[in-house]
mmCIF file of C-alpha atoms in Angstrom:
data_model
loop_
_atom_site.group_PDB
_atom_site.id
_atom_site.type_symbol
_atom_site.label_atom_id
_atom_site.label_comp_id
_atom_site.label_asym_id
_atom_site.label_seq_id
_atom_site.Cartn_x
_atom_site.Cartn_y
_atom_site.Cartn_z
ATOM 1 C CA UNK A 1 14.395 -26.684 1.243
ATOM 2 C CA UNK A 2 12.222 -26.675 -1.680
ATOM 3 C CA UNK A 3 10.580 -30.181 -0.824
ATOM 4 C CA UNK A 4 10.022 -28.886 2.509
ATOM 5 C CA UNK A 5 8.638 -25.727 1.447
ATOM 6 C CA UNK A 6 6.284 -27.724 -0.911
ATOM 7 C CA UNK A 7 4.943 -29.943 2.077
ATOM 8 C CA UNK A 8 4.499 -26.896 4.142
ATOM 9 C CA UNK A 9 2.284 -25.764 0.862
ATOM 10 C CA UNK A 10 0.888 -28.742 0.670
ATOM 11 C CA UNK A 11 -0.294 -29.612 4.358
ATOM 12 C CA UNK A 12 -2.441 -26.422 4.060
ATOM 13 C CA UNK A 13 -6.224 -26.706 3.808
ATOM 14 C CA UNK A 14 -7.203 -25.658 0.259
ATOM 15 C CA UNK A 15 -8.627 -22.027 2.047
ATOM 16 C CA UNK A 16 -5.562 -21.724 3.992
ATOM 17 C CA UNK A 17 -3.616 -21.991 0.199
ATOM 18 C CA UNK A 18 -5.685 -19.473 -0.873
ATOM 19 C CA UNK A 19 -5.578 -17.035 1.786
ATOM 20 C CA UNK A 20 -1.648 -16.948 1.565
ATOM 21 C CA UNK A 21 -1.882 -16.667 -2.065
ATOM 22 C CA UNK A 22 -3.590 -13.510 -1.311
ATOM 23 C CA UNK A 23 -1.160 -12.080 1.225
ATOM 24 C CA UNK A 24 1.587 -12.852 -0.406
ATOM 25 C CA UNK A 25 0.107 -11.489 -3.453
ATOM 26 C CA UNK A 26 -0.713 -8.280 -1.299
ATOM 27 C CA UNK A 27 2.764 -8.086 -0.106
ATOM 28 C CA UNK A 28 4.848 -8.404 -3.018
ATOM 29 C CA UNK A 29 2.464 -5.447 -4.546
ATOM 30 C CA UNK A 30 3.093 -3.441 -1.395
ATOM 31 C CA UNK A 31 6.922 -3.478 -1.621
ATOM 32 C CA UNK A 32 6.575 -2.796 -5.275
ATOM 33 C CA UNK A 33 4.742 0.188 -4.099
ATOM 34 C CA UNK A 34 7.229 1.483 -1.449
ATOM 35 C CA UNK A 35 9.998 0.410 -3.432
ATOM 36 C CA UNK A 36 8.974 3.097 -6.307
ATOM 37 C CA UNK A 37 8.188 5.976 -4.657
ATOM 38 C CA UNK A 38 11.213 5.658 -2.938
ATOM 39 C CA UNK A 39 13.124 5.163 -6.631
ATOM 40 C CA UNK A 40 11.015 8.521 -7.333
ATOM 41 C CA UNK A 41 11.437 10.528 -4.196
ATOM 42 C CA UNK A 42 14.565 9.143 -2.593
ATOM 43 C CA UNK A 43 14.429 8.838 1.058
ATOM 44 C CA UNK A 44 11.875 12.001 1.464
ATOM 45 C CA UNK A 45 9.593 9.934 -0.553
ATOM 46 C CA UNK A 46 6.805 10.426 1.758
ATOM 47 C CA UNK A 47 7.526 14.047 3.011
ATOM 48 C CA UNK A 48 4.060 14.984 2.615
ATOM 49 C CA UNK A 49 3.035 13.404 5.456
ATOM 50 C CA UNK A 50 3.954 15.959 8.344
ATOM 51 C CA UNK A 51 4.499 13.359 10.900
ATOM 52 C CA UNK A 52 8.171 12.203 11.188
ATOM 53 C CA UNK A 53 7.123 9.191 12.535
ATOM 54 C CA UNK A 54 4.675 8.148 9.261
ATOM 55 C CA UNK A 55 7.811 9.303 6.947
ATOM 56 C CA UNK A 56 9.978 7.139 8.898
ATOM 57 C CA UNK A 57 6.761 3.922 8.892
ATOM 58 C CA UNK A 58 6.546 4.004 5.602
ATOM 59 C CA UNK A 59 10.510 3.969 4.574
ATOM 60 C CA UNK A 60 10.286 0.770 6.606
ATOM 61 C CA UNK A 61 7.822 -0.987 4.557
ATOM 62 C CA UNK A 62 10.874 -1.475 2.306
ATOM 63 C CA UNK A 63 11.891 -4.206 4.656
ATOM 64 C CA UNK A 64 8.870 -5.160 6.354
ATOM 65 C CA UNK A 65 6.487 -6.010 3.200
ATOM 66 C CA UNK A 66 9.286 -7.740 1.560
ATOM 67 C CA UNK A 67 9.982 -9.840 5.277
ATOM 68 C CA UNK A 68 6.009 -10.579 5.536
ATOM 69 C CA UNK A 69 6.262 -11.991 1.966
ATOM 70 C CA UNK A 70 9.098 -14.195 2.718
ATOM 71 C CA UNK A 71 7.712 -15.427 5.979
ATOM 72 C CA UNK A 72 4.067 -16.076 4.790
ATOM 73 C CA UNK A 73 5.614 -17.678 1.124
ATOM 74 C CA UNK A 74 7.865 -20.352 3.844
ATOM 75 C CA UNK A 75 4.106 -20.825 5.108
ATOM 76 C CA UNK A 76 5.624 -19.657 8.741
ATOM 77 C CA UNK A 77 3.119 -19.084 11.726
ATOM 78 C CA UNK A 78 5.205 -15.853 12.616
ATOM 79 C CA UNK A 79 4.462 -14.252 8.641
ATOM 80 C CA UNK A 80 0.519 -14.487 9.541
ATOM 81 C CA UNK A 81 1.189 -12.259 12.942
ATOM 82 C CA UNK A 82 3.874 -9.990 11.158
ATOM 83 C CA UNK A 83 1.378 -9.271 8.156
ATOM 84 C CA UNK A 84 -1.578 -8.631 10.736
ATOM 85 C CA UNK A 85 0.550 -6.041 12.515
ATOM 86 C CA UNK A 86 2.208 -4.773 9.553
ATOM 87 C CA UNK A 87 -1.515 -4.125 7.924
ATOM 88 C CA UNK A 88 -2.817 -2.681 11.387
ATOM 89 C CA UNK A 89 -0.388 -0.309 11.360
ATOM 90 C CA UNK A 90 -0.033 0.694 7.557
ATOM 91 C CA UNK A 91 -3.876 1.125 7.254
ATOM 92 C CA UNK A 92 -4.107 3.386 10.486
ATOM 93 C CA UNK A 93 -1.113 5.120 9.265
ATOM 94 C CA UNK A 94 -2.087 5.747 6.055
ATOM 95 C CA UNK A 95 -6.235 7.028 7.288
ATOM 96 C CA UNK A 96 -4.368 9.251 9.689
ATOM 97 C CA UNK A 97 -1.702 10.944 7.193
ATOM 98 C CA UNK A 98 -4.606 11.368 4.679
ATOM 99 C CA UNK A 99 -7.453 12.393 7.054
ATOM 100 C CA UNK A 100 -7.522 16.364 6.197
ATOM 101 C CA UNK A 101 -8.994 14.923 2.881
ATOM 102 C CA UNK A 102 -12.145 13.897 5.192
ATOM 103 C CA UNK A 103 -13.350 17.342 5.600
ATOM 104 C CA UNK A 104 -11.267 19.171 2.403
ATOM 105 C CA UNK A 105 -12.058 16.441 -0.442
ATOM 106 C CA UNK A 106 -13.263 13.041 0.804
ATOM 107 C CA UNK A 107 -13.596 11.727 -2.730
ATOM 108 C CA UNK A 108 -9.928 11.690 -2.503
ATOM 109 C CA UNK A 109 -10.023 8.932 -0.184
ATOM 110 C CA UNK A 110 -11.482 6.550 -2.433
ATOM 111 C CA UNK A 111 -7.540 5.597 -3.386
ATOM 112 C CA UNK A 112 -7.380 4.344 0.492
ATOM 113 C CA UNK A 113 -10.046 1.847 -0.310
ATOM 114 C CA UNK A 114 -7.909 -0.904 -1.652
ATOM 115 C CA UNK A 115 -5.342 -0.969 1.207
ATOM 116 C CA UNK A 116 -8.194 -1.099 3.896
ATOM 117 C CA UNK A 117 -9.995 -4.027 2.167
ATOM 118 C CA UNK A 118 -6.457 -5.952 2.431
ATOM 119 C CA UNK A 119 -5.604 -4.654 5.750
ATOM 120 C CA UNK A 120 -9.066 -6.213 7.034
ATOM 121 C CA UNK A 121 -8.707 -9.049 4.711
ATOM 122 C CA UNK A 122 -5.294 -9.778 6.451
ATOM 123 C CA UNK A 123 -6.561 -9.323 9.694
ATOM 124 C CA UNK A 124 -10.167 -11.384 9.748
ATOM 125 C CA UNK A 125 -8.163 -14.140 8.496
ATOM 126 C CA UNK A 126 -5.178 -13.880 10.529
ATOM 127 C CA UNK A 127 -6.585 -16.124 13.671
ATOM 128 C CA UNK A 128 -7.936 -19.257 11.825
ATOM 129 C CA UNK A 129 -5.223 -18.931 9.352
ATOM 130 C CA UNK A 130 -2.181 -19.419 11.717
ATOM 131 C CA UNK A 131 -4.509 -22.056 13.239
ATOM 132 C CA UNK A 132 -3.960 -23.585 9.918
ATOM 133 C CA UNK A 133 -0.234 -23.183 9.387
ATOM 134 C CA UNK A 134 0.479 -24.394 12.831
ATOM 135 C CA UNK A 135 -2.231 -27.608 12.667
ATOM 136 C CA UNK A 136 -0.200 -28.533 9.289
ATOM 137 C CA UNK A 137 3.548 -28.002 10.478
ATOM 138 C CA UNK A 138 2.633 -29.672 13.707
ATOM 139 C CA UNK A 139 1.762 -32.538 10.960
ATOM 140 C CA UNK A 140 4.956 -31.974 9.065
ATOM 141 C CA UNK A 141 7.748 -35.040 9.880
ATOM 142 C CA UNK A 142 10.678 -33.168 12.031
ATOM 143 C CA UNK A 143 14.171 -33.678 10.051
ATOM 144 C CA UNK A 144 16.467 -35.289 12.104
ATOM 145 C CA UNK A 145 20.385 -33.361 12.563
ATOM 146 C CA UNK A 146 22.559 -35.450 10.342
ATOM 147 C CA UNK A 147 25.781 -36.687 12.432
#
């Protein structure tokens, strides 16, 4: 596995290293993130949002950051579409919990700044990277079963 892994790695255009670097880096920060503020607010963690539905999003980020990590780290096509759609959705989730801050205090939304960047980060180079990952595992020798 970890030969395989490094080809994988390896196969990648020096960009395409980079740009996984990056989400992986994003990702492991993220479920840091969601992992504490569950630690410090237990399962109502994010019970100021008033939606059910972003309380229940962002308890799930416990297992979807972590996931995206794994499959983008194994250099796996289906990691670059799970971290687009995982960032689509946090992003939008997150502007729409926080948007009474628009008209009450919009300075406050400065701390939203960081996850957007990534999110569009993510996103921009989601296409041409997966174009990437596949290109190199399509390059990758196939292991044959052993009998």
């Amino acid at each position: 596995m970890r030969f395989e892994l490094r080809e994988r790695w390896g196969a990648q255009p020096l960009w395409a290293r980079w740009v996984l670097t990056v989400y992986l880096i994003g990702f492991v920060e993220g479920t840091g993130s969601h992992v504490a503020d569950l630690v410090r607010g237990g399962i109502h963690a994010y019970g100021s949002f008033p939606q059910v539905s972003l309380q229940v999003f962002f308890v799930s980020l416990v297992i979807l950051d972590p996931l995206t990590a794994v499959l983008v780290g194994l250099a796996r096509r289906e990691g670059i579409w799970l971290a687009s759609a995982v960032m689509v959705l946090d992003v939008s989730a997150n502007w729409w919990g926080n948007r009474h801050w628009l008209r009450d205090d919009p300075g406050q939304l400065l701390w939203l700044l960081p996850i957007t960047v990534f999110g569009l980060f993510v996103v921009a180079f989601a296409v041409p990277t997966h174009r990437a990952v596949a290109g190199a595992a399509s390059k990758l020798p196939t292991a044959l079963p052993s009998a």
